[in-house]
Coordinates of C-alpha atoms and ligand atoms in Angstrom, one line a residue:
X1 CA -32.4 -15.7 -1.7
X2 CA -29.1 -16.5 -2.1
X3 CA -26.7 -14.6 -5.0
X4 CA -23.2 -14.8 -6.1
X5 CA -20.9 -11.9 -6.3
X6 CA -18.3 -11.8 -9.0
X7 CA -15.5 -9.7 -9.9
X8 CA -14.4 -10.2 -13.2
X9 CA -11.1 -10.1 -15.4
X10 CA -9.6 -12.8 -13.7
X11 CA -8.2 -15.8 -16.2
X12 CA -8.7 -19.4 -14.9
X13 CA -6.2 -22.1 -14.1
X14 CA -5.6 -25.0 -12.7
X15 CA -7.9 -28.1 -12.4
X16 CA -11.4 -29.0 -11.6
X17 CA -13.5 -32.2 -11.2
X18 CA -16.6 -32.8 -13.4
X19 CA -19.4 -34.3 -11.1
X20 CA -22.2 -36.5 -11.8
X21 CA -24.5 -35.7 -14.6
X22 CA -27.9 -34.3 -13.2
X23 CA -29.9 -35.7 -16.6
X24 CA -28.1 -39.1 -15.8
X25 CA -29.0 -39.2 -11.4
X26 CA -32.4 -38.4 -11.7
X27 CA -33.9 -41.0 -14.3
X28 CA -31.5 -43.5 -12.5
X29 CA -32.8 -42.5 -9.2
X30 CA -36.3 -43.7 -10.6
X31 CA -35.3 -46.5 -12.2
X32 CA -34.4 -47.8 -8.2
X33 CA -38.1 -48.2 -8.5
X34 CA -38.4 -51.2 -10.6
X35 CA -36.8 -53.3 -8.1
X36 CA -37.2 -54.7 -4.7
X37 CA -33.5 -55.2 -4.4
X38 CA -31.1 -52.7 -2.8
X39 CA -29.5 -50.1 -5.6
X40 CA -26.4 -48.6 -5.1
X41 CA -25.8 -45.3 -7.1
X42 CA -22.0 -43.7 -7.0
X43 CA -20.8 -40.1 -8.3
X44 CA -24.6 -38.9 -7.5
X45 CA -24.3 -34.9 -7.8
X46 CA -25.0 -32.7 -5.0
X47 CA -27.7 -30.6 -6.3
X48 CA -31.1 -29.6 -5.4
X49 CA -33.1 -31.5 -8.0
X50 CA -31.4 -34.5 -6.8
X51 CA -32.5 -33.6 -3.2
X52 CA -35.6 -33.0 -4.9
X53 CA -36.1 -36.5 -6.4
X54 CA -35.0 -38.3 -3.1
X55 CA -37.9 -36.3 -1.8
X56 CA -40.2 -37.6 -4.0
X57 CA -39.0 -41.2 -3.9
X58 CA -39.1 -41.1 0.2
X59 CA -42.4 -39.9 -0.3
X60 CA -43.8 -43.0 -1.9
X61 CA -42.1 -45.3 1.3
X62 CA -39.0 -45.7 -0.3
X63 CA -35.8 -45.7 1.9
X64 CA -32.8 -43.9 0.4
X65 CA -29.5 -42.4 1.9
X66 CA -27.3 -40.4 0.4
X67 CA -23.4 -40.0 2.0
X68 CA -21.0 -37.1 1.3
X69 CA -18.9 -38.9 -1.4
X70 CA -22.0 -38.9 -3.8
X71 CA -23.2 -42.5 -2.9
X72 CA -26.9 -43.0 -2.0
X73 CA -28.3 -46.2 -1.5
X74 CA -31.9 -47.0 -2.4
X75 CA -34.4 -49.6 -1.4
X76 CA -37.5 -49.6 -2.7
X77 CA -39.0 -53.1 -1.6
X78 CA -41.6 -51.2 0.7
X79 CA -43.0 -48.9 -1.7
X80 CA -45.8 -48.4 -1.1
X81 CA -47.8 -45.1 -1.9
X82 CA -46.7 -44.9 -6.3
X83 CA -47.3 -41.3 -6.1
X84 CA -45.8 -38.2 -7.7
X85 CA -47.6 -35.4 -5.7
X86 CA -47.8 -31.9 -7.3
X87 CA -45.9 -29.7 -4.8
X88 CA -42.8 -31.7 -6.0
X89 CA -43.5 -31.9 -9.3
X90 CA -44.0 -28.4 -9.8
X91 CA -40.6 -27.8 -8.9
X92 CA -39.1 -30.3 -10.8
X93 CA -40.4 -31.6 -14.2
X94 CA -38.0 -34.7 -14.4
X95 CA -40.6 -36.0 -11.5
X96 CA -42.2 -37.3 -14.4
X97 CA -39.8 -40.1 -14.9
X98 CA -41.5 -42.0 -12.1
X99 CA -44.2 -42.6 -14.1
X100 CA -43.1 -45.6 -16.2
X101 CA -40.8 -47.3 -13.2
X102 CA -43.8 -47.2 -11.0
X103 CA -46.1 -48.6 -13.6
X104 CA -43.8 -51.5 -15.0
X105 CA -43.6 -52.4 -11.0
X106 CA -46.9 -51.9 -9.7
X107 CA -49.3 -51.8 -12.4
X108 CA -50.5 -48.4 -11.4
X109 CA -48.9 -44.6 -10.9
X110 CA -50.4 -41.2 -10.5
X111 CA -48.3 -38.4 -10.7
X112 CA -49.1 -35.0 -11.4
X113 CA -48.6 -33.1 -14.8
X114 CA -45.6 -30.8 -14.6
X115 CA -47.5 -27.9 -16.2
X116 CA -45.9 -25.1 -18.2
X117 CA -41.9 -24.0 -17.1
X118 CA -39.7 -20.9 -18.0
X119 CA -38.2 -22.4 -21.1
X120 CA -41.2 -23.1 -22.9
X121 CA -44.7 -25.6 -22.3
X122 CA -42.9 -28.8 -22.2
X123 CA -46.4 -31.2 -22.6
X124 CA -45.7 -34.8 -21.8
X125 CA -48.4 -36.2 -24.2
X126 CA -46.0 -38.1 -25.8
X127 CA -45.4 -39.8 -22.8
X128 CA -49.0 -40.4 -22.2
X129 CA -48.8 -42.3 -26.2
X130 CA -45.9 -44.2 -25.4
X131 CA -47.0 -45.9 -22.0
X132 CA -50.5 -45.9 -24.0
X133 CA -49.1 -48.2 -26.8
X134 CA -47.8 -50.4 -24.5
X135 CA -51.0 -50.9 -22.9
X136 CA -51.7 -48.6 -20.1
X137 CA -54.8 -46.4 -19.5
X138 CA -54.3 -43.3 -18.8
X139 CA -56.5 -40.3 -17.8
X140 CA -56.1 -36.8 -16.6
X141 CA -58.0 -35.8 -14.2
X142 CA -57.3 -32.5 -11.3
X143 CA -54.4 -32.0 -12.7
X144 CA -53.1 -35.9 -12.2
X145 CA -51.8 -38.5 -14.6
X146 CA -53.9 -42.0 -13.8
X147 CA -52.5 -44.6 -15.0
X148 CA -53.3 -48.2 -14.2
X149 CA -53.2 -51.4 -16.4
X150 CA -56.1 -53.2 -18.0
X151 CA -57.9 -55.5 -15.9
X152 CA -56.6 -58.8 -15.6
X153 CA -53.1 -57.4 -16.7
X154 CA -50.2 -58.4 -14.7
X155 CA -47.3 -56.7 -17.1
X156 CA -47.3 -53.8 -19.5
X157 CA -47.1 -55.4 -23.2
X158 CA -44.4 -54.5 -25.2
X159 CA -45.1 -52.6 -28.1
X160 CA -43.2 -50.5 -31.1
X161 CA -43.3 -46.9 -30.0
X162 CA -42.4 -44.3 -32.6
X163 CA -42.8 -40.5 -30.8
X164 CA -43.5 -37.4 -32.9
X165 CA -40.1 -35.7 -32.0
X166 CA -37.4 -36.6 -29.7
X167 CA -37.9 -37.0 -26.0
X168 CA -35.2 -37.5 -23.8
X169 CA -37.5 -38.1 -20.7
X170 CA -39.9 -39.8 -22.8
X171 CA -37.9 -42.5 -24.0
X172 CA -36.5 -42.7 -20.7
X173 CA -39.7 -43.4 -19.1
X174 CA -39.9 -46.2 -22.0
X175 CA -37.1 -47.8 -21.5
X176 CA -37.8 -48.3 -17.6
X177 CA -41.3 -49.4 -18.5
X178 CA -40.5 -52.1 -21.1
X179 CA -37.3 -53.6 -18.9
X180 CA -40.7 -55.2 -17.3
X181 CA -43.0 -55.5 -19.7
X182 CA -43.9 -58.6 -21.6
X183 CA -42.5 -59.1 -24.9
X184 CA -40.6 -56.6 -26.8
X185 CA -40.5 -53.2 -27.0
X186 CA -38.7 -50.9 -30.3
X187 CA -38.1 -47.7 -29.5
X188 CA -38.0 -45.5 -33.0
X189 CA -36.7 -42.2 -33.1
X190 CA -35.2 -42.1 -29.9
X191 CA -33.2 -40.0 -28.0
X192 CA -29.5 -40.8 -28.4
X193 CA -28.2 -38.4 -25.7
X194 CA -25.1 -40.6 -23.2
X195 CA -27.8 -39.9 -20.2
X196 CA -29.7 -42.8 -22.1
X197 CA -26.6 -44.8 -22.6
X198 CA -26.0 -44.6 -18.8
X199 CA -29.5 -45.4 -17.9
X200 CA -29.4 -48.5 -20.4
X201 CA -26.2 -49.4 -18.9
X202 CA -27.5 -49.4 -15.0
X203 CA -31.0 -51.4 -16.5
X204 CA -28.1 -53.8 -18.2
X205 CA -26.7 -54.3 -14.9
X206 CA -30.3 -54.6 -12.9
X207 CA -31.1 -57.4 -15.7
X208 CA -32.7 -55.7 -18.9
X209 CA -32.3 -56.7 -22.1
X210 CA -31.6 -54.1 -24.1
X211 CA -29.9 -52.9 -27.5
X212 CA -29.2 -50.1 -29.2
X213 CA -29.5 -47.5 -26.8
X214 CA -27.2 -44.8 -28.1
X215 CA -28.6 -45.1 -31.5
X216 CA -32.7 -43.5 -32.6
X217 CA -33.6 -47.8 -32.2
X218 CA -33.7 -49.4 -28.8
X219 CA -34.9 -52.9 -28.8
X220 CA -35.8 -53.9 -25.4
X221 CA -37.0 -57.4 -24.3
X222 CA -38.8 -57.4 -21.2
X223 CA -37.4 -59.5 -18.1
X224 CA -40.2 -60.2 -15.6
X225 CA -37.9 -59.7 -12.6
X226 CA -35.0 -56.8 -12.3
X227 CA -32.4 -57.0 -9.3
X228 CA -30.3 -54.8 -7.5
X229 CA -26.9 -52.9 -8.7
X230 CA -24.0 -50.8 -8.2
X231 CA -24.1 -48.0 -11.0
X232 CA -21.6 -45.2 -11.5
X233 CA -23.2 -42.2 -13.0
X234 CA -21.5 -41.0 -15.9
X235 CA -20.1 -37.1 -16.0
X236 CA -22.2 -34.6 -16.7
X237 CA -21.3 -33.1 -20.4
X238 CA -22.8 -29.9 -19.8
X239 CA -21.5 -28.9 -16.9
X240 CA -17.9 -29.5 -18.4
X241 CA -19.3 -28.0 -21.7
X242 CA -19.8 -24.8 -19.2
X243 CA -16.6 -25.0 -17.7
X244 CA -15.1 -25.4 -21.3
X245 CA -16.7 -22.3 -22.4
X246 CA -16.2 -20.1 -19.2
X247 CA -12.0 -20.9 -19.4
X248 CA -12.7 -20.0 -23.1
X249 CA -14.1 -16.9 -22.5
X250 CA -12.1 -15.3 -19.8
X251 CA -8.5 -16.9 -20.8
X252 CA -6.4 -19.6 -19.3
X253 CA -5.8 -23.1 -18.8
X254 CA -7.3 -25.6 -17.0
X255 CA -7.8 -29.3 -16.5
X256 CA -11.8 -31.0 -16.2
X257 CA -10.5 -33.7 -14.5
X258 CA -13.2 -36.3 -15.8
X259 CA -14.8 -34.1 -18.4
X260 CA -15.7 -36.2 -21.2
X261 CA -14.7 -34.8 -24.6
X262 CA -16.5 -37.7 -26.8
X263 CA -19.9 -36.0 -24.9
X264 CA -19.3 -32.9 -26.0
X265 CA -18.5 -33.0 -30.1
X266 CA -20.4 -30.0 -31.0
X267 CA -19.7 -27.7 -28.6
X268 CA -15.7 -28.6 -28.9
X269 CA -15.9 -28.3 -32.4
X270 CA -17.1 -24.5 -31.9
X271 CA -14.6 -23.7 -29.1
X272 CA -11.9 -24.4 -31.4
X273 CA -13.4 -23.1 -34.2
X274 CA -13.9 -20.1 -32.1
X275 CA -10.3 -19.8 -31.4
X276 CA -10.0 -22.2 -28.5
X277 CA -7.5 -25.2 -27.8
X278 CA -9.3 -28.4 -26.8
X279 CA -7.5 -31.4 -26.0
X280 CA -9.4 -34.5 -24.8
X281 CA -6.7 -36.6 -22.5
X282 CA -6.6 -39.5 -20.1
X283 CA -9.1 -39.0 -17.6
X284 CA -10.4 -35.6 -18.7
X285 CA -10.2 -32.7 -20.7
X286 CA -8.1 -29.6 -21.6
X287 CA -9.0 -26.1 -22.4
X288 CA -6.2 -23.4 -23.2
X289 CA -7.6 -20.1 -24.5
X290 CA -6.3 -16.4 -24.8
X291 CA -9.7 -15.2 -24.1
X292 CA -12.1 -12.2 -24.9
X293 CA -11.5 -10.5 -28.4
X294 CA -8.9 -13.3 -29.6
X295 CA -12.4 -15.2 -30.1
X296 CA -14.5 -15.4 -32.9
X297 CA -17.9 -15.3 -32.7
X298 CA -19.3 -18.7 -33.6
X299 CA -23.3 -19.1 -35.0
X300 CA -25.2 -23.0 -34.3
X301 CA -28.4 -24.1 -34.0
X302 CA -29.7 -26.5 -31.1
X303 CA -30.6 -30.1 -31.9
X304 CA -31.2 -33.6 -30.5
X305 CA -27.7 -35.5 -29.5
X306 CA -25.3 -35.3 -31.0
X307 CA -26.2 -31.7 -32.3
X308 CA -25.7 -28.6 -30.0
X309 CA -27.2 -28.8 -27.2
X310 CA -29.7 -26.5 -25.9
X311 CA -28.9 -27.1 -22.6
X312 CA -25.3 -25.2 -23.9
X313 CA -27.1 -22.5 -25.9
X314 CA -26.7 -19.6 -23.1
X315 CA -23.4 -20.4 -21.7
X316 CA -21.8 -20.2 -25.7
X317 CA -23.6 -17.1 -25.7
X318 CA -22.0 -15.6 -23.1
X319 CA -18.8 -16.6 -24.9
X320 CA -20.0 -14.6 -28.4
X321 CA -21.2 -11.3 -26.3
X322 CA -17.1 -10.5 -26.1
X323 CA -16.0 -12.6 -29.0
X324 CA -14.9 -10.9 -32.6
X325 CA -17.7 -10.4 -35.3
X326 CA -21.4 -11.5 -35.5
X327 CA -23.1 -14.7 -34.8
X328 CA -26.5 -16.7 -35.4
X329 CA -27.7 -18.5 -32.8
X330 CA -31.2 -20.6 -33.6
X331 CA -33.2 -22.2 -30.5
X332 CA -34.9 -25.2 -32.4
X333 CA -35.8 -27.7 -29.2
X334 CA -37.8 -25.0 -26.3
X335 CA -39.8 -22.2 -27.8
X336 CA -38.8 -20.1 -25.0
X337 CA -35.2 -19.9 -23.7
X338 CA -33.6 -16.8 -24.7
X339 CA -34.8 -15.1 -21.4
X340 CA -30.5 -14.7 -20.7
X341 CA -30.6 -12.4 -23.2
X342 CA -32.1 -9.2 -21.5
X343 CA -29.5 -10.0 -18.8
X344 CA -26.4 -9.9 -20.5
X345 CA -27.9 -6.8 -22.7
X346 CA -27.4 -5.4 -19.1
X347 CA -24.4 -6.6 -18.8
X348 CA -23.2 -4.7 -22.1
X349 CA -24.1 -7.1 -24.5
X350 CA -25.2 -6.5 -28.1
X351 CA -27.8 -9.1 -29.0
X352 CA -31.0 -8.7 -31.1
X353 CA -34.0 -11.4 -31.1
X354 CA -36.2 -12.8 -33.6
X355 CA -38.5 -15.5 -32.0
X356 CA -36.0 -18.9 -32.3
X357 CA -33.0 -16.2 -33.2
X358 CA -30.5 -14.5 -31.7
X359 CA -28.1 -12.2 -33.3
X360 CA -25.2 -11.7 -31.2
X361 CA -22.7 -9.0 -32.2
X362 CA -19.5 -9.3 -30.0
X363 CA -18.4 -6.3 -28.1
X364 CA -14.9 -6.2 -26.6
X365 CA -16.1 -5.3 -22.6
X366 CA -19.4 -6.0 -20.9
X367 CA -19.2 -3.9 -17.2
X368 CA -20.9 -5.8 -14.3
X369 CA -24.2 -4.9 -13.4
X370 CA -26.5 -6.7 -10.9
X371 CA -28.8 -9.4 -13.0
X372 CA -31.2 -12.1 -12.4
X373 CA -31.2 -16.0 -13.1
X374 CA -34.2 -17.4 -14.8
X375 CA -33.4 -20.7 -15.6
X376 CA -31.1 -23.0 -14.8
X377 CA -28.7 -22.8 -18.2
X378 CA -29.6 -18.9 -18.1
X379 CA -28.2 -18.8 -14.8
X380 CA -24.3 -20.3 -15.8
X381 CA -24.7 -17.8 -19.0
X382 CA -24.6 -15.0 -16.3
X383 CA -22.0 -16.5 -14.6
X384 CA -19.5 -16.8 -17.2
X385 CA -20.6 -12.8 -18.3
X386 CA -19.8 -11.7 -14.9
X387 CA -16.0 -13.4 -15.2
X388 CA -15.4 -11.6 -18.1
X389 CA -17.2 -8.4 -17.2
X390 CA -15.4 -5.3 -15.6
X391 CA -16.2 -4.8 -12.2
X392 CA -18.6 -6.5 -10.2
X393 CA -21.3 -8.1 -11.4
X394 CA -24.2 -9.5 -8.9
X395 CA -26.3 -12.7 -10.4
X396 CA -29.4 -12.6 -8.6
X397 CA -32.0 -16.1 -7.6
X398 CA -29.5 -18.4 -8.1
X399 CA -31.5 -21.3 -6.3
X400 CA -31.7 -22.2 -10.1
X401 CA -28.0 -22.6 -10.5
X402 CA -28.4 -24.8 -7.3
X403 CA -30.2 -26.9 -9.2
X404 CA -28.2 -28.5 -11.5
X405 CA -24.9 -27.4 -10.6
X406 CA -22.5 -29.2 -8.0
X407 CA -20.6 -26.3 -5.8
X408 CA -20.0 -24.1 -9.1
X409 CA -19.1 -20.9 -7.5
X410 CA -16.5 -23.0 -4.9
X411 CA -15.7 -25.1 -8.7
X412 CA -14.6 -21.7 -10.3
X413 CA -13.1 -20.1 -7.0
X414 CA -10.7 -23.1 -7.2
X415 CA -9.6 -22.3 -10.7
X416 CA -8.8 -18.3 -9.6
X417 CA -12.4 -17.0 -10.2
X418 CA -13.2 -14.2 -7.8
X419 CA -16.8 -15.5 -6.7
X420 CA -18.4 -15.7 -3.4
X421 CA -22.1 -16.6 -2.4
X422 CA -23.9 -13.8 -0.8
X423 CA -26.6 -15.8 1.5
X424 CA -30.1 -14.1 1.9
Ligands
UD1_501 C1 -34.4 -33.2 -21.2 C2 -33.4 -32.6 -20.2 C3 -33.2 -31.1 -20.4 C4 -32.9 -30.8 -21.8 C5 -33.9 -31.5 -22.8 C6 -33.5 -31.3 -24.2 C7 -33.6 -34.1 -18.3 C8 -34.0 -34.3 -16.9 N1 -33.8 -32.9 -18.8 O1 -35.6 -32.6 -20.9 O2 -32.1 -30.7 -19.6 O3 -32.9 -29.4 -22.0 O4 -34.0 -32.9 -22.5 O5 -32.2 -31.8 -24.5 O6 -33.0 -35.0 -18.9 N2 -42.1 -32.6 -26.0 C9 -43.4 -32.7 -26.3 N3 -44.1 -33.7 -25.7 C10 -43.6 -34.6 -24.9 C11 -42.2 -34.5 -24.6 C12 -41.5 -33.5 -25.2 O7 -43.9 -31.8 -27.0 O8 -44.3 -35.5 -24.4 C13 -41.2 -31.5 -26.6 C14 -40.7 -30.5 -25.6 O9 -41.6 -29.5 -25.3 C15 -39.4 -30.0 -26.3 C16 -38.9 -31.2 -27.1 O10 -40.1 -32.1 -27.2 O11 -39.8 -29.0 -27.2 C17 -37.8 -32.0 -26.4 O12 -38.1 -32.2 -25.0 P1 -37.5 -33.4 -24.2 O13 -36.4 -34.0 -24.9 O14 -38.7 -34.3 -23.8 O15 -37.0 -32.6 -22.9 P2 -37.0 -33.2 -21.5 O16 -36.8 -34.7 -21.5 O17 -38.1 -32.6 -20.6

């Protein structure tokens, strides 16, 4: 297994580009499915769950090529096997968002249940509902979802779907369902992170109708036939929102050269209240910081979009481990995803649990210690420890931080990080 080596102390500068978001690329990679028209998809990420979900699309007979420059093409007029198979799923939960495209299309999908994950259970029973409400039968059975429509259905049926908390996946996997379905579909209490923006946006372009999306009501009226499109994923907020906080935490000054600053509300609001200078400018964003102990420690709670996002939780950790004073941080969205915290505890930190809290006092050093990803988010929380850490610091497994992050440690060694991949 690969790891990264990093010698910390260094400040950042310079400039580096924000890729395409991961959260965006993979439900837009399924929503390829609901058409038999050639999709085009630009600024596609290069990261292993998006190898992953080619994979799994490839695997149903769909053809898709992806070039250097983060273009892959996608043709899915000879699908023809709408199956999610467990040994991809496993390794990937967002293998789930082929559930709805393949039924809208084809009247029938089966693709296994993701099962439990580091971070927490993460059911998808309120996917099952949803898809339900809009006519589908559904049964589980060895460890499969079944779904197939009524008999003598053609379409799904549109319906008003109203889930018990929100689901970013889940009302992704509505909205691609009810671009096809017949009649219209409301979508209350829905997720309102830009991910489902962009998706609505590429469905827009394929021929949806839909309004709303950014809001907790989407309205979609169901087309019978979607086309082909060229869609340009949109930047992914939290790995600029990781950038932001690593330049924060170790000092500098540094351009994210299509970074967007409107995504990230919460988490710039923090770094400045934290001591941080945030400017959002023409074609990216800007973050100036003196580092370390000229911080203060800053306490949030996680929540839907706009809120904090979970998925920034560990790396603003990292940030309060060296800042001044105490803060409160509350997990409310995975029951499980403080396991950073017995890293950076190795790594120097003061932090004390309480089931959803942390209490994180800041310390003015960590010292580098060799420590082990165990989760994707986790992982970048180690990262940005081991910048600001003396000595070297060794973050171990980092085939999670391949996952969902485009070339970090080449990213960081461009901006005067001292980082280098040791390969197994
Ligand atoms: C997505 C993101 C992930 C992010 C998360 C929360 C993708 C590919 N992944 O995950 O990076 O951390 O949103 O912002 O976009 N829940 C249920 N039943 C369901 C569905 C969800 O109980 O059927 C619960 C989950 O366990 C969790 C909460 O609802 O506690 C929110 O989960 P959800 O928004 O669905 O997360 P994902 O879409 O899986």
């Amino acid at each position: 297994m690969d790891k990264l080596l990093i010698r910390g102390g260094r400040s950042l500068q310079g400039e580096v580009l924000v890729s395409g978001a991961k959260n965006a690329a993979l439900p837009e990679l399924c929503a390829a499915l609901l058409t038999a028209e050639p999709v085009t998809l630009l600024n596609v990420p290069q990261l292993q769950d998006v190898s992953t979900m080619l994979k799994l699309i490839r695997n149903m007979g769909v053809a898709a090529e992806r070039a250097d420059d983060g273009t892959v093409h996608i043709n899915a007029s000879a699908l023809s096997t709408p199956e999610a198979p467990y040994e991809l799923v496993k390794t990937m939960r967002a293998s789930v968002l082929a559930l709805g495209p393949l039924l809208a299309r084809f009247g029938e999908a089966t693709v296994s249940l993701p099962g439990g994950c580091a971070i927490g259970s993460r059911p998808v029973d309120q996917h099952i509902k949803g898809l339900a409400a809009m006519g589908a039968e559904i049964v589980v059975e060895h460890g499969y979802m079944i779904a197939k429509l009524p008999a003598g259905w053609k379409r799904l049926k549109g319906a008003r779907i109203t889930t018990d908390m929100v689901t970013v996946t889940g009302t992704e996997n509505f909205l691609m369902a009810a671009a096809l379905a017949e009649g219209e579909t409301v979508l209350e209490n829905a997720a309102q992170e830009p991910e489902i923006s962009d998706l609505a946006e590429m469905l827009i372009a394929m021929g949806a109708k839909i309004e709303g999306h950014g809001t907790s009501r989407i309205r979609i009226q169901g087309v019978d036939k979607l086309h082909g499109c060229t869609h340009r994923v949109v930047a992914d907020r939290i790995e600029a929102g990781t950038f932001l906080c690593a330049v924060a935490a170790t000092g500098g000054n540094v351009l994210l050269r299509h970074g967007r600053a409107d995504h990230l509300d919460a988490v710039i609001e923090k770094l400045r209240e934290a001591g941080a200078t945030v400017q959002a400018m023409d074609g990216g964003v800007r973050v100036q910081s003196a580092g370390g102990a000229t911080l203060k420690a800053q306490g949030f709670r996680t929540t839907e979009y706009p809120g904090f996002p979970t998925d920034m939780q560990a790396q603003f950790m990292a940030l309060n481990c060296i800042a001044q004073g105490t803060a409160t941080v509350t997990e409310t969205i995975f029951e499980n995803r403080f396991m950073h915290v017995n890293e950076l505890v190795r790594l120097g930190a003061k932090i004390q649990t309480d089931g959803k809290v942390a209490v994180i006092e800041g310390t003015p050093r960590l010292s580098g210690a060799t420590v082990m990803a165990t989760d994707l988010r986790a992982s970048a929380s180690l990262v940005i420890a081991g910048l600001v850490a003396d000595g070297e610091t060794v973050v171990d497994r980092i085939y999670h931080l391949d996952r969902g992050y485009d070339c970090m440690e080449a990213k960081l060694r461009g901006i005067g990080a001292d980082i280098e991949r040791l390969k197994a």
